[in-house]
């Protein structure tokens, strides 16, 4: 979502690391969504000295390209100039904590540098931290130097052609308006914050509720963000930023990346969430040149 999940790593707080997952979705126990990955990145902390480490989600769309959000790949410096992350590290496994050691920053750094893949983060050149809302340009890519492990179950994510989802504006009730969201973000913030710490891949089902409003413009999907309590119905939260929503074409049965998890309205990840549409020029013109 729009507020990136800090990993409590203003360096001195390394022992307090906690991270969370899709609110009340279901864990990807069968590794069915292995093209969805998580990564850590370093950016300045707003209004604070030093550097913070943050977590986001992304989708492998080729062996060396991960699709994610602009706010997970870059930031505006003190002169309002767009800068890429100070560092980005990709994890392609299913459960992050399997190899985690939080006994100190040296251990954390060693874990990152030996377990995670260092990648290059590239934000959309027009991303300005939502300054042109609702046209946010909130898209970025991660570029790998070597091929990532092939996602054997799900294959690489497929981008749609321009305008693919325009039909969702029409004939409500007769279109497939169900999306599958996947991510490694916060499990629940209310009534008790931060109740889960497994940092694993979760899946949930959401519904498109609006494509034409002052918030969505022609650029974003408004999605349900329901507390489904573990039955598969859920939503997105901090740390799910950059992750995909998937949509299956009812005629061809091809599954497309329909949106990129971008922002929410409330600080507790309730109500509705918003995805940047992938079938618009802002996304396709930026991403496609990076593909083989």
mmCIF file of N, CA and C in Angstrom, residues 87-177:
data_model
loop_
_atom_site.group_PDB
_atom_site.id
_atom_site.type_symbol
_atom_site.label_atom_id
_atom_site.label_comp_id
_atom_site.label_asym_id
_atom_site.label_seq_id
_atom_site.Cartn_x
_atom_site.Cartn_y
_atom_site.Cartn_z
ATOM 1 N N UNK A 87 19.492 0.605 -2.360
ATOM 2 C CA UNK A 87 19.857 -0.801 -2.479
ATOM 3 C C UNK A 87 18.596 -1.634 -2.502
ATOM 4 N N UNK A 88 18.596 -2.728 -3.261
ATOM 5 C CA UNK A 88 17.419 -3.602 -3.350
ATOM 6 C C UNK A 88 17.888 -5.049 -3.420
ATOM 7 N N UNK A 89 17.222 -5.929 -2.632
ATOM 8 C CA UNK A 89 17.584 -7.335 -2.574
ATOM 9 C C UNK A 89 16.322 -8.184 -2.724
ATOM 10 N N UNK A 90 16.389 -9.149 -3.619
ATOM 11 C CA UNK A 90 15.232 -9.962 -3.988
ATOM 12 C C UNK A 90 15.305 -11.342 -3.348
ATOM 13 N N UNK A 91 14.142 -11.809 -2.853
ATOM 14 C CA UNK A 91 14.018 -13.165 -2.317
ATOM 15 C C UNK A 91 13.000 -13.917 -3.163
ATOM 16 N N UNK A 92 13.396 -15.072 -3.708
ATOM 17 C CA UNK A 92 12.506 -15.802 -4.613
ATOM 18 C C UNK A 92 11.889 -17.035 -3.962
ATOM 19 N N UNK A 93 12.130 -17.236 -2.665
ATOM 20 C CA UNK A 93 11.573 -18.395 -1.997
ATOM 21 C C UNK A 93 10.153 -18.169 -1.530
ATOM 22 N N UNK A 94 9.635 -19.150 -0.803
ATOM 23 C CA UNK A 94 8.240 -19.121 -0.390
ATOM 24 C C UNK A 94 8.050 -18.531 1.002
ATOM 25 N N UNK A 95 8.929 -18.874 1.935
ATOM 26 C CA UNK A 95 8.808 -18.390 3.305
ATOM 27 C C UNK A 95 10.135 -17.784 3.739
ATOM 28 N N UNK A 96 10.144 -16.501 3.984
ATOM 29 C CA UNK A 96 11.376 -15.773 4.238
ATOM 30 C C UNK A 96 12.042 -16.201 5.538
ATOM 31 N N UNK A 97 11.264 -16.434 6.572
ATOM 32 C CA UNK A 97 11.820 -16.670 7.894
ATOM 33 C C UNK A 97 12.571 -18.000 8.036
ATOM 34 N N UNK A 98 12.492 -18.863 7.035
ATOM 35 C CA UNK A 98 13.160 -20.152 7.147
ATOM 36 C C UNK A 98 14.659 -20.001 7.393
ATOM 37 N N UNK A 99 15.237 -18.904 6.879
ATOM 38 C CA UNK A 99 16.679 -18.721 7.015
ATOM 39 C C UNK A 99 17.040 -17.428 7.725
ATOM 40 N N UNK A 100 16.102 -16.896 8.505
ATOM 41 C CA UNK A 100 16.301 -15.564 9.096
ATOM 42 C C UNK A 100 16.986 -15.650 10.454
ATOM 43 N N UNK A 101 17.942 -14.734 10.675
ATOM 44 C CA UNK A 101 18.615 -14.612 11.963
ATOM 45 C C UNK A 101 18.603 -13.140 12.351
ATOM 46 N N UNK A 102 17.865 -12.787 13.405
ATOM 47 C CA UNK A 102 17.694 -11.382 13.786
ATOM 48 C C UNK A 102 18.512 -11.007 15.010
ATOM 49 N N UNK A 103 19.593 -11.728 15.257
ATOM 50 C CA UNK A 103 20.334 -11.504 16.492
ATOM 51 C C UNK A 103 21.210 -10.254 16.462
ATOM 52 N N UNK A 104 21.226 -9.541 15.358
ATOM 53 C CA UNK A 104 22.006 -8.311 15.281
ATOM 54 C C UNK A 104 22.112 -7.841 13.854
ATOM 55 N N UNK A 105 22.508 -6.575 13.676
ATOM 56 C CA UNK A 105 22.551 -6.042 12.315
ATOM 57 C C UNK A 105 23.590 -6.751 11.464
ATOM 58 N N UNK A 106 24.724 -7.146 12.036
ATOM 59 C CA UNK A 106 25.731 -7.858 11.256
ATOM 60 C C UNK A 106 25.169 -9.157 10.712
ATOM 61 N N UNK A 107 24.399 -9.865 11.565
ATOM 62 C CA UNK A 107 23.768 -11.110 11.114
ATOM 63 C C UNK A 107 22.743 -10.828 10.025
ATOM 64 N N UNK A 108 21.984 -9.746 10.200
ATOM 65 C CA UNK A 108 20.991 -9.380 9.200
ATOM 66 C C UNK A 108 21.654 -9.069 7.871
ATOM 67 N N UNK A 109 22.723 -8.279 7.897
ATOM 68 C CA UNK A 109 23.421 -7.918 6.669
ATOM 69 C C UNK A 109 23.991 -9.153 5.982
ATOM 70 N N UNK A 110 24.560 -10.058 6.753
ATOM 71 C CA UNK A 110 25.107 -11.284 6.181
ATOM 72 C C UNK A 110 24.001 -12.111 5.538
ATOM 73 N N UNK A 111 22.856 -12.172 6.207
ATOM 74 C CA UNK A 111 21.701 -12.917 5.679
ATOM 75 C C UNK A 111 21.243 -12.323 4.350
ATOM 76 N N UNK A 112 21.138 -11.002 4.299
ATOM 77 C CA UNK A 112 20.725 -10.341 3.063
ATOM 78 C C UNK A 112 21.720 -10.593 1.946
ATOM 79 N N UNK A 113 22.992 -10.370 2.226
ATOM 80 C CA UNK A 113 23.994 -10.404 1.174
ATOM 81 C C UNK A 113 24.298 -11.810 0.676
ATOM 82 N N UNK A 114 23.995 -12.831 1.475
ATOM 83 C CA UNK A 114 24.290 -14.199 1.061
ATOM 84 C C UNK A 114 23.059 -14.984 0.628
ATOM 85 N N UNK A 115 21.870 -14.578 1.107
ATOM 86 C CA UNK A 115 20.645 -15.336 0.821
ATOM 87 C C UNK A 115 19.798 -14.684 -0.261
ATOM 88 N N UNK A 116 19.860 -13.362 -0.332
ATOM 89 C CA UNK A 116 19.025 -12.622 -1.269
ATOM 90 C C UNK A 116 19.833 -12.184 -2.485
ATOM 91 N N UNK A 117 19.150 -11.976 -3.600
ATOM 92 C CA UNK A 117 19.792 -11.565 -4.853
ATOM 93 C C UNK A 117 19.776 -10.046 -4.966
ATOM 94 N N UNK A 118 20.951 -9.442 -5.117
ATOM 95 C CA UNK A 118 20.992 -7.991 -5.324
ATOM 96 C C UNK A 118 20.488 -7.675 -6.719
ATOM 97 N N UNK A 119 19.586 -6.708 -6.815
ATOM 98 C CA UNK A 119 18.976 -6.344 -8.090
ATOM 99 C C UNK A 119 18.999 -4.829 -8.257
ATOM 100 N N UNK A 120 18.753 -4.386 -9.492
ATOM 101 C CA UNK A 120 18.689 -2.961 -9.799
ATOM 102 C C UNK A 120 17.236 -2.518 -9.862
ATOM 103 N N UNK A 121 16.880 -1.503 -9.089
ATOM 104 C CA UNK A 121 15.511 -0.987 -9.071
ATOM 105 C C UNK A 121 15.396 0.194 -10.021
ATOM 106 N N UNK A 122 14.335 0.177 -10.851
ATOM 107 C CA UNK A 122 14.096 1.251 -11.808
ATOM 108 C C UNK A 122 12.650 1.731 -11.663
ATOM 109 N N UNK A 123 12.430 2.910 -11.103
ATOM 110 C CA UNK A 123 11.060 3.448 -11.023
ATOM 111 C C UNK A 123 10.664 4.085 -12.347
ATOM 112 N N UNK A 124 9.368 4.193 -12.582
ATOM 113 C CA UNK A 124 8.890 4.927 -13.758
ATOM 114 C C UNK A 124 9.436 6.350 -13.677
ATOM 115 N N UNK A 125 9.973 6.880 -14.764
ATOM 116 C CA UNK A 125 10.597 8.209 -14.696
ATOM 117 C C UNK A 125 9.648 9.334 -14.329
ATOM 118 N N UNK A 126 8.332 9.117 -14.452
ATOM 119 C CA UNK A 126 7.359 10.143 -14.098
ATOM 120 C C UNK A 126 6.784 9.968 -12.698
ATOM 121 N N UNK A 127 7.262 8.950 -11.968
ATOM 122 C CA UNK A 127 6.754 8.753 -10.612
ATOM 123 C C UNK A 127 7.181 9.918 -9.720
ATOM 124 N N UNK A 128 6.216 10.550 -9.061
ATOM 125 C CA UNK A 128 6.483 11.709 -8.206
ATOM 126 C C UNK A 128 5.765 11.585 -6.861
ATOM 127 N N UNK A 129 5.737 10.375 -6.329
ATOM 128 C CA UNK A 129 5.098 10.130 -5.034
ATOM 129 C C UNK A 129 3.656 10.636 -5.003
ATOM 130 N N UNK A 130 2.906 10.273 -6.026
ATOM 131 C CA UNK A 130 1.472 10.529 -6.096
ATOM 132 C C UNK A 130 1.128 11.999 -6.292
ATOM 133 N N UNK A 131 2.077 12.796 -6.750
ATOM 134 C CA UNK A 131 1.825 14.229 -6.922
ATOM 135 C C UNK A 131 0.804 14.506 -8.018
ATOM 136 N N UNK A 132 0.648 13.604 -8.982
ATOM 137 C CA UNK A 132 -0.296 13.802 -10.083
ATOM 138 C C UNK A 132 -1.509 12.894 -9.937
ATOM 139 N N UNK A 133 -1.836 12.578 -8.717
ATOM 140 C CA UNK A 133 -2.961 11.697 -8.395
ATOM 141 C C UNK A 133 -4.243 12.161 -9.104
ATOM 142 N N UNK A 134 -5.026 11.234 -9.710
ATOM 143 C CA UNK A 134 -4.929 9.778 -9.629
ATOM 144 C C UNK A 134 -4.001 9.135 -10.661
ATOM 145 N N UNK A 135 -3.360 9.948 -11.504
ATOM 146 C CA UNK A 135 -2.378 9.390 -12.425
ATOM 147 C C UNK A 135 -1.053 9.303 -11.684
ATOM 148 N N UNK A 136 -0.762 8.153 -11.102
ATOM 149 C CA UNK A 136 0.329 8.049 -10.143
ATOM 150 C C UNK A 136 1.654 7.598 -10.745
ATOM 151 N N UNK A 137 1.624 6.945 -11.890
ATOM 152 C CA UNK A 137 2.837 6.333 -12.469
ATOM 153 C C UNK A 137 3.506 5.402 -11.458
ATOM 154 N N UNK A 138 2.720 4.766 -10.619
ATOM 155 C CA UNK A 138 3.269 3.959 -9.527
ATOM 156 C C UNK A 138 3.641 2.561 -10.026
ATOM 157 N N UNK A 139 4.646 2.511 -10.892
ATOM 158 C CA UNK A 139 5.122 1.255 -11.451
ATOM 159 C C UNK A 139 6.642 1.307 -11.530
ATOM 160 N N UNK A 140 7.251 0.174 -11.314
ATOM 161 C CA UNK A 140 8.698 0.063 -11.425
ATOM 162 C C UNK A 140 9.067 -1.364 -11.782
ATOM 163 N N UNK A 141 10.334 -1.570 -12.070
ATOM 164 C CA UNK A 141 10.833 -2.916 -12.341
ATOM 165 C C UNK A 141 12.104 -3.150 -11.541
ATOM 166 N N UNK A 142 12.367 -4.421 -11.264
ATOM 167 C CA UNK A 142 13.636 -4.866 -10.704
ATOM 168 C C UNK A 142 14.345 -5.668 -11.780
ATOM 169 N N UNK A 143 15.611 -5.366 -12.004
ATOM 170 C CA UNK A 143 16.393 -6.028 -13.042
ATOM 171 C C UNK A 143 17.444 -6.917 -12.400
ATOM 172 N N UNK A 144 17.411 -8.207 -12.743
ATOM 173 C CA UNK A 144 18.359 -9.181 -12.209
ATOM 174 C C UNK A 144 19.546 -9.329 -13.160
ATOM 175 N N UNK A 145 20.710 -9.604 -12.586
ATOM 176 C CA UNK A 145 21.901 -9.836 -13.397
ATOM 177 C C UNK A 145 21.949 -11.256 -13.930
ATOM 178 N N UNK A 146 21.316 -12.168 -13.227
ATOM 179 C CA UNK A 146 21.261 -13.572 -13.643
ATOM 180 C C UNK A 146 19.813 -14.025 -13.603
ATOM 181 N N UNK A 147 19.515 -15.103 -14.291
ATOM 182 C CA UNK A 147 18.146 -15.607 -14.316
ATOM 183 C C UNK A 147 17.697 -16.024 -12.924
ATOM 184 N N UNK A 148 16.487 -15.638 -12.559
ATOM 185 C CA UNK A 148 15.891 -16.113 -11.318
ATOM 186 C C UNK A 148 15.496 -17.574 -11.474
ATOM 187 N N UNK A 149 15.372 -18.308 -10.375
ATOM 188 C CA UNK A 149 14.865 -19.682 -10.482
ATOM 189 C C UNK A 149 13.527 -19.695 -11.208
ATOM 190 N N UNK A 150 13.393 -20.583 -12.174
ATOM 191 C CA UNK A 150 12.174 -20.572 -12.978
ATOM 192 C C UNK A 150 10.965 -20.908 -12.118
ATOM 193 N N UNK A 151 9.893 -20.123 -12.231
ATOM 194 C CA UNK A 151 8.661 -20.424 -11.462
ATOM 195 C C UNK A 151 7.925 -21.590 -12.095
ATOM 196 N N UNK A 152 8.213 -22.797 -11.631
ATOM 197 C CA UNK A 152 7.740 -23.999 -12.302
ATOM 198 C C UNK A 152 6.228 -24.171 -12.249
ATOM 199 N N UNK A 153 5.580 -23.662 -11.199
ATOM 200 C CA UNK A 153 4.141 -23.883 -11.062
ATOM 201 C C UNK A 153 3.322 -22.901 -11.883
ATOM 202 N N UNK A 154 3.670 -21.642 -11.800
ATOM 203 C CA UNK A 154 2.790 -20.611 -12.340
ATOM 204 C C UNK A 154 3.311 -19.929 -13.590
ATOM 205 N N UNK A 155 4.546 -20.178 -13.990
ATOM 206 C CA UNK A 155 5.084 -19.496 -15.159
ATOM 207 C C UNK A 155 5.266 -18.011 -14.885
ATOM 208 N N UNK A 156 5.778 -17.297 -15.850
ATOM 209 C CA UNK A 156 5.964 -15.860 -15.669
ATOM 210 C C UNK A 156 4.641 -15.124 -15.837
ATOM 211 N N UNK A 157 4.496 -14.023 -15.088
ATOM 212 C CA UNK A 157 3.283 -13.233 -15.184
ATOM 213 C C UNK A 157 3.114 -12.656 -16.580
ATOM 214 N N UNK A 158 1.873 -12.593 -17.032
ATOM 215 C CA UNK A 158 1.556 -12.134 -18.389
ATOM 216 C C UNK A 158 0.912 -10.757 -18.323
ATOM 217 N N UNK A 159 1.472 -9.824 -19.071
ATOM 218 C CA UNK A 159 0.882 -8.493 -19.154
ATOM 219 C C UNK A 159 -0.219 -8.472 -20.214
ATOM 220 N N UNK A 160 -1.259 -7.667 -20.017
ATOM 221 C CA UNK A 160 -2.350 -7.580 -20.991
ATOM 222 C C UNK A 160 -2.003 -6.612 -22.111
ATOM 223 N N UNK A 161 -2.805 -6.638 -23.157
ATOM 224 C CA UNK A 161 -2.705 -5.591 -24.159
ATOM 225 C C UNK A 161 -3.429 -4.341 -23.670
ATOM 226 N N UNK A 162 -3.156 -3.237 -24.320
ATOM 227 C CA UNK A 162 -3.765 -1.970 -23.926
ATOM 228 C C UNK A 162 -5.295 -2.071 -23.971
ATOM 229 N N UNK A 163 -5.939 -1.578 -22.903
ATOM 230 C CA UNK A 163 -7.402 -1.542 -22.853
ATOM 231 C C UNK A 163 -8.056 -2.878 -22.589
ATOM 232 N N UNK A 164 -7.287 -3.877 -22.201
ATOM 233 C CA UNK A 164 -7.825 -5.222 -22.002
ATOM 234 C C UNK A 164 -8.981 -5.233 -21.011
ATOM 235 N N UNK A 165 -8.930 -4.389 -20.005
ATOM 236 C CA UNK A 165 -9.924 -4.443 -18.927
ATOM 237 C C UNK A 165 -10.988 -3.359 -19.038
ATOM 238 N N UNK A 166 -11.047 -2.697 -20.189
ATOM 239 C CA UNK A 166 -12.086 -1.682 -20.378
ATOM 240 C C UNK A 166 -13.480 -2.264 -20.237
ATOM 241 N N UNK A 167 -13.623 -3.536 -20.579
ATOM 242 C CA UNK A 167 -14.949 -4.158 -20.519
ATOM 243 C C UNK A 167 -15.463 -4.270 -19.086
ATOM 244 N N UNK A 168 -14.566 -4.189 -18.104
ATOM 245 C CA UNK A 168 -15.015 -4.270 -16.714
ATOM 246 C C UNK A 168 -15.808 -3.033 -16.312
ATOM 247 N N UNK A 169 -15.746 -1.979 -17.126
ATOM 248 C CA UNK A 169 -16.546 -0.781 -16.870
ATOM 249 C C UNK A 169 -18.007 -0.982 -17.251
ATOM 250 N N UNK A 170 -18.253 -1.991 -18.054
ATOM 251 C CA UNK A 170 -19.561 -2.124 -18.690
ATOM 252 C C UNK A 170 -20.299 -3.364 -18.191
ATOM 253 N N UNK A 171 -21.593 -3.331 -18.322
ATOM 254 C CA UNK A 171 -22.445 -4.498 -18.065
ATOM 255 C C UNK A 171 -22.100 -5.146 -16.733
ATOM 256 N N UNK A 172 -22.120 -4.340 -15.686
ATOM 257 C CA UNK A 172 -21.806 -4.879 -14.366
ATOM 258 C C UNK A 172 -22.714 -6.069 -14.046
ATOM 259 N N UNK A 173 -22.125 -7.058 -13.447
ATOM 260 C CA UNK A 173 -22.862 -8.271 -13.124
ATOM 261 C C UNK A 173 -22.706 -9.341 -14.183
ATOM 262 N N UNK A 174 -22.198 -8.967 -15.367
ATOM 263 C CA UNK A 174 -22.017 -9.935 -16.440
ATOM 264 C C UNK A 174 -20.546 -10.103 -16.812
ATOM 265 N N UNK A 175 -19.679 -9.391 -16.107
ATOM 266 C CA UNK A 175 -18.253 -9.501 -16.340
ATOM 267 C C UNK A 175 -17.596 -10.257 -15.192
ATOM 268 N N UNK A 176 -16.445 -10.843 -15.477
ATOM 269 C CA UNK A 176 -15.660 -11.443 -14.410
ATOM 270 C C UNK A 176 -14.906 -10.332 -13.696
ATOM 271 N N UNK A 177 -15.404 -9.932 -12.539
ATOM 272 C CA UNK A 177 -14.812 -8.827 -11.783
ATOM 273 C C UNK A 177 -14.064 -9.333 -10.550
#
